[in-house]
Short mmCIF file of C-alpha atoms and ligand atoms in Angstrom, two decimals:
data_model
loop_
_atom_site.label_atom_id
_atom_site.label_comp_id
_atom_site.label_asym_id
_atom_site.label_seq_id
_atom_site.Cartn_x
_atom_site.Cartn_y
_atom_site.Cartn_z
CA MET A 28 7.33 -59.90 -28.33
CA LEU A 29 10.95 -59.16 -28.41
CA ASP A 30 13.18 -60.71 -31.00
CA SER A 31 16.20 -62.62 -29.73
CA ASP A 32 18.34 -59.61 -30.35
CA GLY A 33 15.98 -57.43 -28.14
CA SER A 34 14.35 -55.35 -31.02
CA ILE A 35 10.66 -55.22 -31.44
CA ASP A 36 8.91 -55.11 -34.85
CA VAL A 37 6.14 -52.67 -34.82
CA THR A 38 5.14 -53.28 -38.46
CA GLU A 39 3.37 -56.40 -37.06
CA SER A 40 0.89 -54.18 -35.18
CA SER A 41 -1.01 -51.26 -36.65
CA GLU A 42 -1.76 -47.82 -35.50
CA LEU A 43 -4.40 -47.97 -32.66
CA THR A 44 -7.99 -48.49 -33.76
CA PRO A 45 -10.08 -49.31 -30.59
CA PRO A 46 -13.53 -50.69 -31.34
CA ASP A 47 -16.33 -47.98 -31.63
CA ARG A 48 -18.32 -48.87 -28.42
CA THR A 49 -21.39 -47.25 -26.88
CA LEU A 50 -20.55 -47.10 -23.38
CA MET A 51 -23.65 -47.57 -21.06
CA GLY A 52 -21.98 -49.38 -18.14
CA PRO A 53 -20.91 -48.13 -14.81
CA GLY A 54 -18.17 -45.79 -16.42
CA PRO A 55 -16.30 -44.65 -18.33
CA SER A 56 -19.17 -43.14 -20.34
CA ASP A 57 -18.85 -41.82 -23.94
CA VAL A 58 -16.71 -38.82 -24.16
CA HIS A 59 -17.98 -35.82 -25.93
CA PRO A 60 -16.15 -34.90 -29.25
CA ARG A 61 -15.17 -31.31 -27.96
CA VAL A 62 -13.57 -33.04 -25.01
CA LEU A 63 -11.60 -35.40 -27.31
CA ARG A 64 -10.55 -32.36 -29.47
CA ALA A 65 -9.24 -30.59 -26.38
CA MET A 66 -7.05 -33.53 -25.64
CA SER A 67 -5.30 -33.45 -28.98
CA THR A 68 -4.19 -29.87 -28.56
CA PRO A 69 -0.33 -29.11 -27.88
CA LEU A 70 1.05 -29.34 -24.41
CA VAL A 71 2.23 -26.33 -22.45
CA GLY A 72 4.20 -26.37 -19.46
CA HIS A 73 2.59 -26.98 -15.96
CA LEU A 74 3.46 -23.66 -14.77
CA ASP A 75 3.22 -21.74 -18.09
CA PRO A 76 1.17 -18.59 -17.56
CA SER A 77 -1.50 -19.75 -19.95
CA PHE A 78 -1.78 -23.11 -18.02
CA VAL A 79 -2.16 -21.26 -14.75
CA GLU A 80 -5.24 -19.46 -16.23
CA ILE A 81 -6.56 -22.87 -17.24
CA MET A 82 -6.06 -24.07 -13.55
CA ASP A 83 -8.04 -21.06 -12.41
CA GLU A 84 -10.82 -21.72 -14.86
CA VAL A 85 -11.13 -25.50 -14.00
CA GLN A 86 -11.39 -24.59 -10.32
CA GLU A 87 -13.99 -22.14 -10.89
CA LEU A 88 -15.94 -24.42 -13.08
CA LEU A 89 -15.71 -27.22 -10.43
CA ARG A 90 -17.03 -24.98 -7.76
CA TYR A 91 -20.04 -24.30 -10.16
CA THR A 92 -20.51 -28.09 -10.66
CA PHE A 93 -20.31 -29.05 -6.97
CA ARG A 94 -22.45 -26.01 -6.16
CA THR A 95 -19.94 -24.77 -3.65
CA ASP A 96 -17.78 -21.64 -2.67
CA ASN A 97 -15.12 -23.77 -1.24
CA GLN A 98 -11.58 -22.22 -1.97
CA TRP A 99 -10.14 -25.79 -1.63
CA THR A 100 -11.51 -27.26 -5.00
CA ILE A 101 -9.04 -28.99 -7.24
CA PRO A 102 -8.82 -31.90 -9.79
CA VAL A 103 -6.63 -34.43 -8.17
CA SER A 104 -4.08 -36.10 -10.64
CA GLY A 105 -5.24 -39.54 -11.01
CA THR A 106 -8.73 -41.55 -11.13
CA GLY A 107 -11.68 -41.20 -8.67
CA SER A 108 -9.83 -43.30 -6.28
CA ALA A 109 -6.99 -40.88 -6.14
CA ALA A 110 -9.49 -38.10 -5.11
CA MET A 111 -11.05 -40.47 -2.77
CA GLU A 112 -7.73 -41.55 -1.09
CA ALA A 113 -6.68 -37.77 -1.13
CA ALA A 114 -9.86 -37.07 0.88
CA ILE A 115 -9.71 -39.91 3.38
CA SER A 116 -5.99 -40.09 3.86
CA ASN A 117 -5.78 -36.40 4.76
CA VAL A 118 -8.83 -36.01 6.80
CA VAL A 119 -8.50 -39.21 8.73
CA GLU A 120 -5.52 -39.11 11.21
CA PRO A 121 -3.98 -41.97 12.99
CA GLY A 122 -6.32 -42.82 15.93
CA ASP A 123 -9.28 -41.08 14.29
CA THR A 124 -12.57 -43.09 13.93
CA MET A 125 -14.38 -43.13 10.64
CA LEU A 126 -17.79 -44.39 10.40
CA VAL A 127 -18.60 -45.90 6.90
CA PRO A 128 -21.60 -47.58 5.27
CA THR A 129 -21.91 -51.26 4.56
CA ASN A 130 -24.52 -50.80 1.70
CA GLY A 131 -22.30 -51.35 -1.33
CA TYR A 132 -18.83 -51.70 -2.90
CA PHE A 133 -17.49 -48.14 -2.40
CA GLY A 134 -18.33 -48.11 1.28
CA GLY A 135 -15.92 -50.99 1.76
CA ARG A 136 -13.29 -49.07 -0.11
CA MET A 137 -13.82 -46.14 2.15
CA ALA A 138 -13.17 -48.52 4.96
CA SER A 139 -9.87 -49.87 3.54
CA MET A 140 -8.56 -46.41 2.96
CA ALA A 141 -9.38 -45.23 6.41
CA ARG A 142 -7.67 -48.26 8.03
CA ARG A 143 -4.61 -47.55 5.91
CA ALA A 144 -4.50 -43.93 7.08
CA GLY A 145 -4.24 -45.40 10.60
CA GLY A 146 -7.97 -44.71 11.31
CA GLU A 147 -10.34 -47.14 13.27
CA VAL A 148 -13.38 -48.07 11.12
CA VAL A 149 -16.75 -48.39 12.63
CA GLU A 150 -19.93 -49.22 10.35
CA VAL A 151 -23.48 -48.08 9.88
CA ASP A 152 -25.35 -51.08 8.36
CA ALA A 153 -27.85 -51.29 5.58
CA PRO A 154 -28.02 -54.15 3.02
CA TRP A 155 -26.70 -53.81 -0.47
CA GLY A 156 -29.49 -52.07 -2.77
CA GLU A 157 -30.86 -49.96 0.12
CA PRO A 158 -29.91 -46.47 1.30
CA LEU A 159 -28.79 -45.46 4.75
CA ALA A 160 -31.66 -44.85 7.20
CA PRO A 161 -31.22 -41.43 8.95
CA ALA A 162 -32.09 -43.03 12.33
CA ASP A 163 -29.46 -45.67 12.00
CA VAL A 164 -26.74 -43.07 11.12
CA SER A 165 -27.78 -41.07 14.38
CA ASP A 166 -27.59 -44.26 16.45
CA ALA A 167 -24.20 -45.22 15.01
CA LEU A 168 -22.94 -41.48 15.53
CA ALA A 169 -24.21 -41.71 19.24
CA GLU A 170 -22.68 -45.09 19.83
CA HIS A 171 -19.12 -44.56 18.15
CA ASP A 172 -18.64 -40.65 18.27
CA PRO A 173 -16.58 -40.88 15.18
CA ASP A 174 -14.40 -38.05 13.98
CA VAL A 175 -15.32 -38.63 10.31
CA PHE A 176 -18.47 -39.87 8.78
CA GLY A 177 -18.24 -41.11 5.08
CA PHE A 178 -21.37 -42.01 2.83
CA VAL A 179 -21.78 -42.78 -0.90
CA HIS A 180 -24.28 -40.45 -2.49
CA ALA A 181 -24.46 -42.41 -5.69
CA GLU A 182 -23.62 -46.17 -5.21
CA THR A 183 -22.61 -47.31 -8.41
CA SER A 184 -22.47 -50.99 -7.33
CA THR A 185 -26.22 -50.92 -6.38
CA GLY A 186 -27.78 -48.17 -8.37
CA VAL A 187 -28.88 -46.44 -4.98
CA ARG A 188 -29.07 -42.68 -4.46
CA GLN A 189 -28.80 -41.74 -1.06
CA PRO A 190 -31.68 -39.51 0.00
CA ASN A 191 -31.99 -37.14 3.01
CA VAL A 192 -28.38 -36.07 2.73
CA SER A 193 -28.90 -32.78 4.94
CA GLU A 194 -30.34 -34.96 7.62
CA LEU A 195 -27.20 -37.08 7.62
CA THR A 196 -24.96 -34.13 7.64
CA ALA A 197 -26.85 -32.39 10.29
CA ALA A 198 -26.62 -35.61 12.55
CA ALA A 199 -23.00 -35.91 11.84
CA HIS A 200 -22.17 -32.19 12.70
CA ASP A 201 -24.22 -32.52 15.97
CA HIS A 202 -21.57 -34.98 16.93
CA ASP A 203 -18.70 -32.92 15.64
CA ALA A 204 -17.80 -35.37 12.86
CA LEU A 205 -16.62 -34.09 9.48
CA VAL A 206 -18.74 -35.55 6.58
CA ILE A 207 -16.93 -37.04 3.49
CA ALA A 208 -19.26 -37.78 0.43
CA ASP A 209 -18.51 -39.99 -2.46
CA THR A 210 -20.02 -38.15 -5.26
CA VAL A 211 -18.33 -40.12 -8.15
CA THR A 212 -21.57 -41.00 -9.75
CA SER A 213 -23.63 -38.17 -9.10
CA LEU A 214 -21.38 -35.03 -9.83
CA GLY A 215 -22.89 -33.58 -12.98
CA GLY A 216 -25.66 -36.12 -13.36
CA VAL A 217 -27.85 -36.11 -10.17
CA GLU A 218 -28.66 -33.16 -7.80
CA LEU A 219 -25.67 -32.48 -5.42
CA ARG A 220 -25.45 -29.28 -3.59
CA VAL A 221 -22.25 -29.43 -1.49
CA ASP A 222 -22.72 -26.11 0.42
CA GLU A 223 -26.60 -26.19 0.91
CA TRP A 224 -26.33 -29.74 2.19
CA ASP A 225 -23.37 -29.02 4.46
CA ILE A 226 -21.08 -31.67 3.06
CA ASP A 227 -17.45 -30.95 4.30
CA VAL A 228 -15.46 -32.96 1.77
CA ALA A 229 -16.55 -34.39 -1.58
CA TYR A 230 -14.68 -36.19 -4.24
CA SER A 231 -15.72 -37.53 -7.62
CA GLY A 232 -14.39 -38.85 -10.95
CA PRO A 233 -14.37 -37.43 -14.56
CA GLN A 234 -15.34 -40.55 -16.38
CA LYS A 235 -18.90 -41.09 -15.02
CA CYS A 236 -21.37 -38.15 -15.37
CA LEU A 237 -18.83 -35.64 -16.69
CA SER A 238 -18.08 -37.94 -19.72
CA CYS A 239 -14.35 -37.09 -19.56
CA PRO A 240 -11.48 -39.70 -19.76
CA PRO A 241 -10.03 -40.75 -16.23
CA GLY A 242 -7.00 -38.78 -15.25
CA ALA A 243 -7.94 -35.67 -13.23
CA SER A 244 -10.58 -36.11 -10.36
CA PRO A 245 -12.72 -33.49 -8.57
CA LEU A 246 -12.22 -32.73 -4.88
CA THR A 247 -13.46 -30.09 -2.71
CA LEU A 248 -12.99 -29.36 0.99
CA SER A 249 -14.57 -26.72 3.24
CA ASP A 250 -12.33 -24.41 5.20
CA GLU A 251 -13.11 -26.34 8.40
CA ALA A 252 -12.02 -29.62 6.84
CA MET A 253 -8.86 -28.03 5.36
CA ASP A 254 -8.07 -26.47 8.81
CA LYS A 255 -7.97 -30.08 10.08
CA VAL A 256 -5.64 -31.25 7.26
CA LEU A 257 -3.47 -28.36 7.71
CA SER A 258 -3.13 -28.84 11.55
CA ARG A 259 -2.43 -32.60 11.47
CA GLU A 260 0.21 -33.82 14.03
CA THR A 261 1.64 -36.31 11.54
CA ASP A 262 2.13 -36.22 7.78
CA PRO A 263 -0.16 -38.30 5.66
CA ARG A 264 1.60 -41.43 4.48
CA SER A 265 1.24 -40.40 0.87
CA TRP A 266 3.65 -37.73 -0.27
CA TYR A 267 1.83 -37.57 -3.70
CA LEU A 268 -1.69 -36.81 -2.21
CA ASP A 269 -0.53 -34.84 0.64
CA LEU A 270 -3.10 -31.72 0.42
CA SER A 271 -0.78 -29.52 2.39
CA LEU A 272 1.73 -30.02 -0.47
CA LEU A 273 -0.69 -29.89 -3.16
CA GLU A 274 -1.60 -26.39 -1.74
CA GLY A 275 1.53 -24.94 -2.98
CA TYR A 276 0.67 -25.79 -6.56
CA TRP A 277 -3.34 -25.29 -6.68
CA GLY A 278 -3.11 -22.36 -3.98
CA ASP A 279 -1.74 -18.94 -4.48
CA GLU A 280 1.81 -19.90 -4.80
CA ARG A 281 1.72 -22.03 -7.97
CA ALA A 282 4.93 -23.72 -7.24
CA TYR A 283 6.04 -27.14 -8.65
CA HIS A 284 4.80 -30.10 -6.84
CA HIS A 285 4.38 -32.79 -9.43
CA THR A 286 3.78 -32.32 -13.16
CA ALA A 287 0.02 -31.96 -13.59
CA PRO A 288 -1.42 -34.34 -16.22
CA ILE A 289 -1.95 -31.51 -18.56
CA THR A 290 -3.87 -33.09 -21.22
CA ASN A 291 -6.39 -34.42 -18.55
CA VAL A 292 -6.71 -30.89 -17.25
CA TYR A 293 -7.53 -29.74 -20.65
CA ALA A 294 -10.16 -32.53 -20.91
CA ILE A 295 -11.86 -31.69 -17.68
CA ARG A 296 -11.92 -28.10 -18.48
CA GLU A 297 -13.93 -28.74 -21.68
CA ALA A 298 -16.18 -31.35 -19.97
CA LEU A 299 -17.01 -28.69 -17.26
CA ARG A 300 -17.51 -26.16 -19.86
CA LEU A 301 -20.12 -28.40 -21.29
CA VAL A 302 -21.72 -28.71 -17.93
CA ALA A 303 -21.90 -24.96 -17.54
CA GLU A 304 -23.18 -24.44 -21.13
CA GLU A 305 -26.06 -26.72 -20.53
CA GLY A 306 -26.73 -25.55 -16.93
CA ILE A 307 -26.25 -27.64 -13.84
CA GLU A 308 -30.01 -28.07 -13.07
CA GLN A 309 -30.84 -28.66 -16.64
CA ARG A 310 -28.29 -31.32 -16.74
CA TRP A 311 -29.64 -33.21 -13.63
CA GLU A 312 -33.08 -32.75 -15.27
CA ARG A 313 -31.84 -34.32 -18.63
CA HIS A 314 -30.34 -37.37 -16.73
CA GLU A 315 -33.63 -37.89 -15.03
CA ARG A 316 -35.60 -37.53 -18.25
CA ILE A 317 -33.44 -39.87 -20.29
CA ALA A 318 -32.93 -42.52 -17.49
CA SER A 319 -36.72 -42.36 -16.84
CA ALA A 320 -37.17 -43.45 -20.60
CA LEU A 321 -34.79 -46.18 -20.16
CA LYS A 322 -36.62 -47.28 -16.99
CA ALA A 323 -40.05 -47.23 -18.84
CA GLY A 324 -38.54 -49.36 -21.44
CA VAL A 325 -37.18 -52.12 -19.43
CA GLU A 326 -40.30 -52.19 -17.17
CA ALA A 327 -42.60 -52.28 -20.21
CA MET A 328 -40.51 -55.10 -21.62
CA GLY A 329 -41.19 -57.03 -18.59
CA LEU A 330 -38.13 -56.47 -16.24
CA GLU A 331 -37.94 -55.04 -12.88
CA MET A 332 -35.87 -52.26 -11.38
CA ASN A 333 -33.91 -53.23 -8.35
CA ALA A 334 -34.25 -49.85 -6.56
CA PRO A 335 -37.87 -48.22 -5.79
CA ASP A 336 -38.39 -44.87 -7.17
CA ASP A 337 -37.70 -43.14 -3.80
CA TYR A 338 -33.84 -43.98 -4.19
CA TRP A 339 -33.49 -44.78 -7.80
CA LEU A 340 -30.38 -43.53 -9.19
CA PRO A 341 -30.80 -42.22 -12.75
CA SER A 342 -27.13 -42.32 -13.56
CA LEU A 343 -26.81 -46.03 -12.83
CA ASN A 344 -29.87 -48.26 -13.42
CA ALA A 345 -29.87 -51.62 -11.59
CA VAL A 346 -32.22 -53.98 -13.49
CA CYS A 347 -33.13 -57.36 -12.22
CA ILE A 348 -31.82 -60.30 -14.28
CA PRO A 349 -34.79 -62.30 -15.62
CA ASP A 350 -35.01 -65.89 -15.04
CA GLY A 351 -33.27 -68.24 -17.21
CA VAL A 352 -30.43 -66.03 -18.65
CA ASP A 353 -26.71 -65.83 -17.66
CA ASP A 354 -25.76 -62.16 -17.10
CA GLY A 355 -22.27 -62.66 -18.38
CA GLU A 356 -23.47 -64.16 -21.55
CA VAL A 357 -25.78 -61.29 -22.01
CA CYS A 358 -23.08 -58.64 -21.45
CA ASP A 359 -20.87 -60.50 -23.94
CA ALA A 360 -23.49 -60.90 -26.60
CA LEU A 361 -24.13 -57.13 -26.31
CA ILE A 362 -20.49 -56.41 -26.89
CA GLU A 363 -20.28 -58.86 -29.80
CA GLN A 364 -23.38 -57.97 -31.58
CA TYR A 365 -23.95 -54.30 -30.83
CA ASP A 366 -20.66 -53.01 -29.77
CA LEU A 367 -22.47 -51.88 -26.57
CA GLU A 368 -21.27 -52.04 -23.01
CA ILE A 369 -23.32 -52.67 -19.93
CA ALA A 370 -22.21 -54.43 -16.62
CA SER A 371 -23.45 -57.23 -14.46
CA GLY A 372 -23.59 -56.88 -10.56
CA LEU A 373 -20.77 -57.27 -8.11
CA GLY A 374 -20.55 -58.22 -4.50
CA ASP A 375 -23.82 -59.03 -2.72
CA LEU A 376 -25.74 -58.23 -6.08
CA ASP A 377 -23.63 -60.56 -8.19
CA GLY A 378 -25.93 -62.48 -10.47
CA GLU A 379 -28.89 -60.38 -9.43
CA ILE A 380 -28.60 -57.30 -11.48
CA PHE A 381 -27.48 -55.72 -14.76
CA ARG A 382 -25.88 -52.10 -14.22
CA ILE A 383 -26.92 -49.82 -16.95
CA GLY A 384 -25.32 -46.39 -16.83
CA CYS A 385 -26.93 -43.19 -18.12
CA MET A 386 -24.21 -40.72 -17.71
CA GLY A 387 -23.08 -37.52 -19.29
CA HIS A 388 -22.84 -37.60 -23.11
CA SER A 389 -24.17 -41.21 -22.91
CA ALA A 390 -27.43 -39.92 -21.46
CA ARG A 391 -29.06 -39.28 -24.90
CA PRO A 392 -32.49 -40.21 -26.51
CA GLU A 393 -30.71 -42.37 -29.25
CA ASN A 394 -28.66 -44.28 -26.72
CA VAL A 395 -31.43 -45.48 -24.50
CA ILE A 396 -33.59 -46.48 -27.56
CA PHE A 397 -30.53 -48.37 -28.65
CA VAL A 398 -29.91 -50.05 -25.25
CA VAL A 399 -33.65 -51.04 -24.86
CA THR A 400 -33.67 -52.43 -28.49
CA ALA A 401 -30.40 -54.34 -28.20
CA LEU A 402 -31.04 -55.80 -24.59
CA GLY A 403 -34.54 -56.90 -25.59
CA ASP A 404 -33.16 -58.65 -28.51
CA VAL A 405 -30.41 -60.48 -26.79
CA LEU A 406 -32.52 -61.43 -23.90
CA GLU A 407 -35.30 -62.82 -26.15
CA SER A 408 -32.76 -64.81 -28.23
CA MET A 409 -31.54 -66.42 -24.99
CA GLY A 410 -35.02 -67.44 -24.01
CA ALA A 411 -35.94 -64.89 -21.35
CA ASP A 412 -39.74 -64.09 -20.98
CA VAL A 413 -39.56 -60.56 -22.40
CA ASP A 414 -41.42 -58.35 -24.90
CA PRO A 415 -38.78 -56.11 -26.67
CA GLY A 416 -41.41 -54.27 -28.78
CA ALA A 417 -43.23 -53.21 -25.80
CA GLY A 418 -40.06 -51.98 -24.40
CA VAL A 419 -38.94 -50.01 -27.45
CA SER A 420 -42.49 -48.29 -27.68
CA ALA A 421 -42.55 -47.35 -23.84
CA THR A 422 -39.07 -45.71 -24.32
CA ARG A 423 -40.10 -43.86 -27.36
CA ARG A 424 -43.20 -42.65 -25.84
CA ALA A 425 -41.50 -41.56 -22.70
CA LEU A 426 -38.85 -39.51 -24.82
CA GLU A 427 -41.68 -37.63 -26.67
C1 PLP B 26 -15.93 -45.42 -10.20
C2 PLP B 26 -16.18 -45.07 -8.61
C3 PLP B 26 -15.04 -44.79 -7.70
C4 PLP B 26 -13.76 -45.05 -8.32
O1 PLP B 26 -13.31 -44.27 -9.31
P1 PLP B 26 -12.08 -44.73 -10.12
O2 PLP B 26 -12.08 -43.76 -11.23
O3 PLP B 26 -12.57 -46.07 -10.80
O4 PLP B 26 -10.83 -44.85 -9.43
C5 PLP B 26 -15.39 -44.52 -6.62
N1 PLP B 26 -16.64 -44.36 -6.12
C6 PLP B 26 -17.80 -44.61 -6.96
C7 PLP B 26 -19.01 -44.59 -6.33
C8 PLP B 26 -17.51 -45.04 -8.19
O5 PLP B 26 -18.62 -45.27 -9.04
#
């Protein structure tokens, strides 16, 4: 702390040396070394001709990754919640009605943001741990006639992947509602086709399946959604996230709005280059293959997955906590003994599940063998009825 004369002695601390964790929780995931190297390259100005080129590249790589031709595709300065707020606070106008889901933590965040934008919130119900049923979405659309329908494609709080997306978007469009999709934990990890599935607006985050540090977050809007944004009667309340102003910087003009987080744009460029090098479909396939091995391991050990195969989310595996152990103690032991991060449940699934991420650079064979080994060891030492050896063998077999 400060000395009495207001000075501070930095010789008492050392240069930063964070612990070397393996990140297998709900995000952030492990960052690829190439992304870290990109972040240690020199700054240029945010309007430097070389940076303008980088902006173009990032936009094109984002279109590739989202599977979209949307002109309006940018990295928003900030974390996933900034891209989320940019989507909701621009598309939802005061007096609009937005239909949101109740089946997880992030649907609740959509509702809070819609209310702050002056919108009226109505809900389509499903329990935590289950996806939305298309019939329930249709009924809610017919009952409430909303202007906007939001859903979470990959619910990080429950490990549920929303199936039938095209059915949901078709139903919404039948009622002239625009569709906003939360794709934070699916982009770059789980099949997502923005154009083919007719999603109007999708936002994401860099630190989940893109394995990039948080700071510049993907957002894409169709022309139709952007038309609504550009013809608003009132300005959105946020100046910083006003897409009609951001158009000046990311659109043709390239004029100053705010200083882009240059280093984070470098980072996402490299992270997205890694996606394109691997191939987006191969990347989805890798996540599924690696997460299947994780799933095979925890099941062979004697644990149960919370989500059935129909809507299991490979990038976030919800594993039921076995009897007799405290989830918080298990997570603490994994950090202390193995430098390994996984997470416990939250909201309605608090105390029910572990959340094990399998995202981006973390979705590697050696990582899932490590997780299954470490989790089996810690659970057994705490008295749970598990067979760690069977778990590791099943994981290895699945990876062969
Ligand atoms: C992580 C996450 C967010 C929020 O992203 P932040 O980067 O934490 O702001 C939103 N939605 C989902 C589904 C997420 O997993």
